Short mmCIF file of C-alpha atoms in Angstrom, two decimals:
data_model
loop_
_atom_site.label_atom_id
_atom_site.label_comp_id
_atom_site.label_asym_id
_atom_site.label_seq_id
_atom_site.Cartn_x
_atom_site.Cartn_y
_atom_site.Cartn_z
CA UNK I 1 -0.01 -0.02 -0.03
CA UNK I 2 1.34 3.47 -0.95
CA UNK I 3 1.97 5.72 1.97
CA UNK I 4 1.76 9.50 1.46
CA UNK I 5 4.39 11.40 3.44
CA UNK I 6 3.10 14.47 5.23
CA UNK I 7 5.25 17.64 5.53
CA UNK I 8 7.65 17.25 8.43
CA UNK I 9 7.33 19.86 11.19
CA UNK I 10 10.44 21.98 11.73
CA UNK I 11 12.88 20.66 14.25
CA UNK I 12 13.57 22.48 17.45
CA UNK I 13 16.90 23.81 16.03
CA UNK I 14 15.12 25.17 12.96
CA UNK I 15 12.51 26.84 15.14
CA UNK I 16 15.21 28.58 17.13
CA UNK I 17 16.91 29.77 13.93
CA UNK I 18 13.63 31.23 12.57
CA UNK I 19 13.01 33.04 15.88
CA UNK I 20 16.54 34.50 15.80
CA UNK I 21 16.14 35.76 12.24
CA UNK I 22 12.84 37.43 13.08
CA UNK I 23 14.42 39.03 16.14
CA UNK I 24 17.37 40.36 14.24
CA UNK I 25 15.14 41.71 11.53
CA UNK I 26 12.97 43.62 14.08
CA UNK I 27 16.07 44.84 15.85
CA UNK I 28 17.56 46.24 12.62
CA UNK I 29 14.38 48.01 11.78
CA UNK I 30 14.30 49.56 15.24
CA UNK I 31 17.99 50.57 14.92
CA UNK I 32 17.37 52.32 11.52
CA UNK I 33 14.40 54.10 12.94
CA UNK I 34 16.43 55.38 15.93
CA UNK I 35 19.29 56.40 13.58
CA UNK I 36 17.14 58.54 11.32
CA UNK I 37 17.92 62.20 10.67
CA UNK I 38 16.85 64.19 13.77
CA UNK I 39 16.06 67.12 11.47
CA UNK I 40 12.95 65.18 10.44
CA UNK I 41 11.59 64.96 13.98
CA UNK I 42 12.78 68.12 15.83
CA UNK I 43 9.99 70.51 16.78
CA UNK I 44 10.01 73.90 14.96
CA UNK I 45 11.69 76.07 17.61
CA UNK I 46 14.49 73.50 18.26
CA UNK I 47 15.02 72.97 14.57
CA UNK I 48 15.40 76.71 13.96
CA UNK I 49 17.74 77.04 16.98
CA UNK I 50 19.89 74.23 15.60
CA UNK I 51 20.10 75.82 12.15
CA UNK I 52 20.85 79.28 13.52
CA UNK I 53 23.50 77.86 15.84
CA UNK I 54 25.23 76.20 12.91
CA UNK I 55 25.10 79.53 11.03
CA UNK I 56 26.59 81.48 13.93
CA UNK I 57 29.39 78.97 14.24
CA UNK I 58 30.17 79.22 10.46
CA UNK I 59 29.14 75.58 9.76
CA UNK I 60 27.37 76.77 6.59
CA UNK I 61 26.79 73.32 5.06
CA UNK I 62 25.05 72.09 8.19
CA UNK I 63 23.06 75.33 8.48
CA UNK I 64 21.97 75.11 4.87
CA UNK I 65 20.73 71.55 5.40
CA UNK I 66 18.83 72.43 8.59
CA UNK I 67 17.20 75.51 7.04
CA UNK I 68 16.13 73.55 4.02
CA UNK I 69 14.47 70.86 6.21
CA UNK I 70 12.73 73.51 8.24
CA UNK I 71 11.39 75.31 5.13
CA UNK I 72 10.17 71.94 3.71
CA UNK I 73 8.54 70.79 6.96
CA UNK I 74 7.01 74.12 7.97
CA UNK I 75 6.12 75.93 4.72
CA UNK I 76 4.65 79.05 6.31
CA UNK I 77 5.01 81.37 9.24
CA UNK I 78 7.72 83.75 10.65
CA UNK I 79 10.19 80.93 11.26
CA UNK I 80 9.90 79.97 7.61
CA UNK I 81 10.46 83.54 6.35
CA UNK I 82 13.45 84.15 8.62
CA UNK I 83 14.89 80.75 7.66
CA UNK I 84 14.68 81.68 3.93
CA UNK I 85 16.80 84.78 4.59
CA UNK I 86 19.29 82.97 6.69
CA UNK I 87 19.45 80.07 4.23
CA UNK I 88 20.41 82.57 1.48
CA UNK I 89 23.11 84.02 3.73
CA UNK I 90 24.47 80.51 4.51
CA UNK I 91 24.66 79.63 0.74
CA UNK I 92 26.32 82.96 0.07
CA UNK I 93 28.94 82.29 2.73
CA UNK I 94 29.28 78.74 1.53
CA UNK I 95 30.40 79.92 -1.92
CA UNK I 96 27.11 79.01 -3.67
CA UNK I 97 26.18 82.30 -5.28
CA UNK I 98 23.67 80.87 -7.75
CA UNK I 99 21.76 79.05 -5.00
CA UNK I 100 21.90 82.08 -2.74
CA UNK I 101 20.64 84.42 -5.46
CA UNK I 102 17.73 82.08 -6.29
CA UNK I 103 16.81 81.79 -2.57
CA UNK I 104 16.85 85.54 -1.91
CA UNK I 105 14.84 86.22 -5.12
CA UNK I 106 12.19 83.83 -4.00
CA UNK I 107 12.06 85.45 -0.62
CA UNK I 108 11.64 88.94 -2.15
CA UNK I 109 8.90 87.73 -4.48
CA UNK I 110 6.98 85.82 -1.78
CA UNK I 111 7.49 88.32 1.11
CA UNK I 112 7.53 91.84 -0.31
CA UNK I 113 6.15 93.29 3.01
CA UNK I 114 8.49 91.41 5.37
CA UNK I 115 10.20 93.91 7.77
CA UNK I 116 13.59 92.58 6.68
CA UNK I 117 13.08 92.71 2.98
CA UNK I 118 15.52 95.58 2.71
CA UNK I 119 18.20 93.20 3.94
CA UNK I 120 17.19 90.78 1.18
CA UNK I 121 17.86 93.46 -1.45
CA UNK I 122 21.21 94.27 0.19
CA UNK I 123 22.16 90.64 0.30
CA UNK I 124 21.27 90.21 -3.36
CA UNK I 125 23.66 93.01 -4.23
CA UNK I 126 26.37 91.52 -2.07
CA UNK I 127 26.09 88.19 -3.79
CA UNK I 128 26.82 89.69 -7.25
CA UNK I 129 29.36 92.07 -5.78
CA UNK I 130 31.49 89.23 -4.44
CA UNK I 131 31.27 87.24 -7.62
CA UNK I 132 33.81 89.70 -9.14
CA UNK I 133 35.79 90.53 -6.01
CA UNK I 134 38.00 87.72 -4.80
CA UNK I 135 39.83 87.49 -1.49
CA UNK I 136 43.24 88.28 -3.01
CA UNK I 137 41.85 91.32 -4.85
CA UNK I 138 40.17 92.67 -1.69
CA UNK I 139 43.62 92.32 0.02
CA UNK I 140 45.42 94.36 -2.58
CA UNK I 141 42.90 97.14 -2.78
CA UNK I 142 45.22 99.55 -4.61
CA UNK I 143 45.16 97.34 -7.67
CA UNK I 144 41.56 96.14 -7.33
CA UNK I 145 39.92 98.34 -9.93
CA UNK I 146 42.63 97.48 -12.54
CA UNK I 147 42.01 93.79 -12.05
CA UNK I 148 38.26 94.09 -12.09
CA UNK I 149 38.19 95.92 -15.37
CA UNK I 150 39.62 92.93 -17.22
CA UNK I 151 36.63 90.82 -16.32
CA UNK I 152 33.16 90.60 -17.69
CA UNK I 153 31.12 93.38 -16.24
CA UNK I 154 27.74 91.53 -16.05
CA UNK I 155 27.82 90.85 -12.34
CA UNK I 156 29.06 94.38 -11.58
CA UNK I 157 26.07 95.80 -13.52
CA UNK I 158 23.68 93.50 -11.66
CA UNK I 159 25.19 94.35 -8.33
CA UNK I 160 24.91 98.08 -9.11
CA UNK I 161 21.28 97.66 -10.00
CA UNK I 162 20.55 95.66 -6.85
CA UNK I 163 22.12 98.30 -4.58
CA UNK I 164 20.37 101.02 -6.58
CA UNK I 165 16.98 99.35 -6.01
CA UNK I 166 17.66 99.07 -2.30
CA UNK I 167 18.59 102.76 -2.12
CA UNK I 168 15.50 103.77 -4.07
CA UNK I 169 12.95 101.55 -2.19
CA UNK I 170 14.49 101.89 1.32
CA UNK I 171 16.49 105.14 1.45
CA UNK I 172 16.43 105.07 5.27
CA UNK I 173 17.45 101.43 5.57
CA UNK I 174 20.41 100.59 7.81
CA UNK I 175 22.04 99.06 4.72
CA UNK I 176 21.45 102.00 2.36
CA UNK I 177 24.68 103.92 3.26
CA UNK I 178 26.87 100.92 2.60
CA UNK I 179 24.99 100.15 -0.63
CA UNK I 180 25.61 103.69 -1.88
CA UNK I 181 29.39 103.38 -1.19
CA UNK I 182 29.50 100.09 -3.09
CA UNK I 183 27.61 101.76 -5.96
CA UNK I 184 30.34 104.47 -6.18
CA UNK I 185 32.97 101.81 -6.30
CA UNK I 186 31.11 99.81 -9.00
CA UNK I 187 30.50 102.98 -11.00
CA UNK I 188 34.21 103.66 -11.08
CA UNK I 189 34.91 100.02 -12.03
CA UNK I 190 32.45 100.19 -14.89
CA UNK I 191 33.78 103.53 -16.05
CA UNK I 192 37.37 102.29 -16.05
CA UNK I 193 36.36 99.32 -18.09
CA UNK I 194 34.91 101.57 -20.77
CA UNK I 195 38.05 103.73 -20.67
CA UNK I 196 40.28 100.68 -21.14
CA UNK I 197 38.19 99.62 -24.14
CA UNK I 198 38.26 103.15 -25.52
CA UNK I 199 42.04 103.32 -25.21
CA UNK I 200 42.34 100.02 -27.04
CA UNK I 201 40.29 101.41 -29.92
CA UNK I 202 42.30 104.65 -29.92
CA UNK I 203 45.66 102.77 -30.10
CA UNK I 204 44.29 100.72 -33.01
CA UNK I 205 43.08 103.91 -34.83
CA UNK I 206 39.40 102.94 -34.50
CA UNK I 207 38.59 106.56 -33.64
CA UNK I 208 34.85 106.41 -34.06
CA UNK I 209 34.59 103.45 -31.69
CA UNK I 210 37.04 105.16 -29.21
CA UNK I 211 34.88 108.31 -29.19
CA UNK I 212 31.70 106.41 -28.78
CA UNK I 213 32.96 104.46 -25.73
CA UNK I 214 34.33 107.67 -24.19
CA UNK I 215 31.01 109.40 -24.82
CA UNK I 216 29.31 106.50 -23.03
CA UNK I 217 31.37 107.23 -19.89
CA UNK I 218 30.35 110.94 -20.02
CA UNK I 219 26.70 110.05 -20.40
CA UNK I 220 26.53 107.29 -17.73
CA UNK I 221 29.39 107.85 -15.33
CA UNK I 222 29.88 111.56 -15.44
CA UNK I 223 30.74 111.78 -11.75
CA UNK I 224 33.47 109.13 -11.96
CA UNK I 225 37.19 110.04 -11.88
CA UNK I 226 37.43 108.57 -15.37
CA UNK I 227 35.34 111.33 -16.94
CA UNK I 228 38.49 113.41 -17.53
CA UNK I 229 40.11 110.54 -19.42
CA UNK I 230 36.93 110.15 -21.49
CA UNK I 231 37.04 113.82 -22.52
CA UNK I 232 40.68 113.58 -23.51
CA UNK I 233 40.02 110.50 -25.63
CA UNK I 234 37.12 112.17 -27.33
CA UNK I 235 39.35 115.18 -28.14
CA UNK I 236 42.07 113.02 -29.59
CA UNK I 237 39.56 110.97 -31.59
CA UNK I 238 37.81 114.04 -33.05
CA UNK I 239 41.17 115.51 -34.10
CA UNK I 240 42.10 112.27 -35.79
CA UNK I 241 38.77 112.30 -37.61
CA UNK I 242 39.24 115.88 -38.77
CA UNK I 243 36.46 117.25 -36.61
CA UNK I 244 38.42 120.16 -35.13
CA UNK I 245 35.40 122.15 -33.97
CA UNK I 246 34.10 119.29 -31.86
CA UNK I 247 37.61 118.63 -30.54
CA UNK I 248 37.94 122.27 -29.46
CA UNK I 249 34.60 122.13 -27.64
CA UNK I 250 35.54 119.04 -25.75
CA UNK I 251 39.01 120.37 -24.98
CA UNK I 252 37.40 123.49 -23.40
CA UNK I 253 35.20 121.29 -21.18
CA UNK I 254 38.27 119.28 -20.19
CA UNK I 255 40.28 122.41 -19.40
CA UNK I 256 37.49 123.82 -17.30
CA UNK I 257 36.81 120.69 -15.25
CA UNK I 258 40.16 118.90 -15.25
CA UNK I 259 42.86 121.60 -15.64
CA UNK I 260 45.63 119.19 -14.52
CA UNK I 261 44.79 116.36 -16.88
CA UNK I 262 47.96 115.08 -18.57
CA UNK I 263 46.46 115.35 -22.06
CA UNK I 264 46.48 119.20 -21.80
CA UNK I 265 50.31 119.07 -21.53
CA UNK I 266 50.95 115.99 -23.68
CA UNK I 267 48.69 115.74 -26.83
CA UNK I 268 49.92 112.16 -27.39
CA UNK I 269 48.33 110.95 -24.20
CA UNK I 270 47.54 108.12 -23.62
CA UNK I 271 50.84 106.50 -24.73
CA UNK I 272 50.90 102.91 -25.85
CA UNK I 273 52.28 100.69 -23.08
CA UNK I 274 55.61 99.06 -23.56
CA UNK I 275 55.81 95.36 -24.52
CA UNK I 276 57.07 94.53 -21.03
CA UNK I 277 54.12 96.36 -19.41
CA UNK I 278 51.66 94.49 -21.61
CA UNK I 279 53.09 91.22 -20.30
CA UNK I 280 52.40 92.09 -16.66
CA UNK I 281 49.34 90.19 -15.46
CA UNK I 282 46.36 92.38 -14.37
CA UNK I 283 48.16 95.57 -15.46
CA UNK I 284 45.02 96.90 -17.04
CA UNK I 285 46.59 97.01 -20.50
CA UNK I 286 45.58 95.02 -23.53
#
């Protein structure tokens, strides 16, 4: 007679092994749960305090992470608004200008009536200001403008506009005075850039282009120290183009406003730099 074998029940050893596996699995799950990111469970005040403490102690990466978790977990309220501002600052200090600029722009758009929105405009200007001003250049301030003028001026223009908007919207802001000083610096940088280009055209006998760039300085940066150079370049360019009447008019303006300008004593100013001078890095010559 055929006998059908029934499934054999697990032995005692096998039962013990199964129990151990289940226990280890449950223990591992519990361990992973306990080891989760505390930023996901901290209450709002404690989470903000942690982020702010990281910021104060210059741990900008940790601060950025904590602020981002706070903003994601608590998408409204005063803690959220303040965290957006401080997040932008942390990103700025952590050398992430693109992220910082995006963050501060979102804050301005979403919170135009925030009592600290003037700081947001100021920070936006600083972000672009520091994109073209490195640590070494800030150390050697006497050569700073010469170095800056060899770079693309896009960020300088944006920074100037940001500071101008702050000064226009919030003239009594605590940040307005510093913004205006930075605007003067940027104005001079932008004017010197135009003068450098104008000199380049002049040396290469592109007199119309030289006069046009110099005229741009007079129209847009009239109060800059470079305005005298612009008038001198215009005078030389008009003489080279045979426009003596215009040259005489410009020379009169130059004499009245800049009587000590070197062009008035040396009609060949500006002289072409020597080959050695051209080879000096950041000398401001082309």
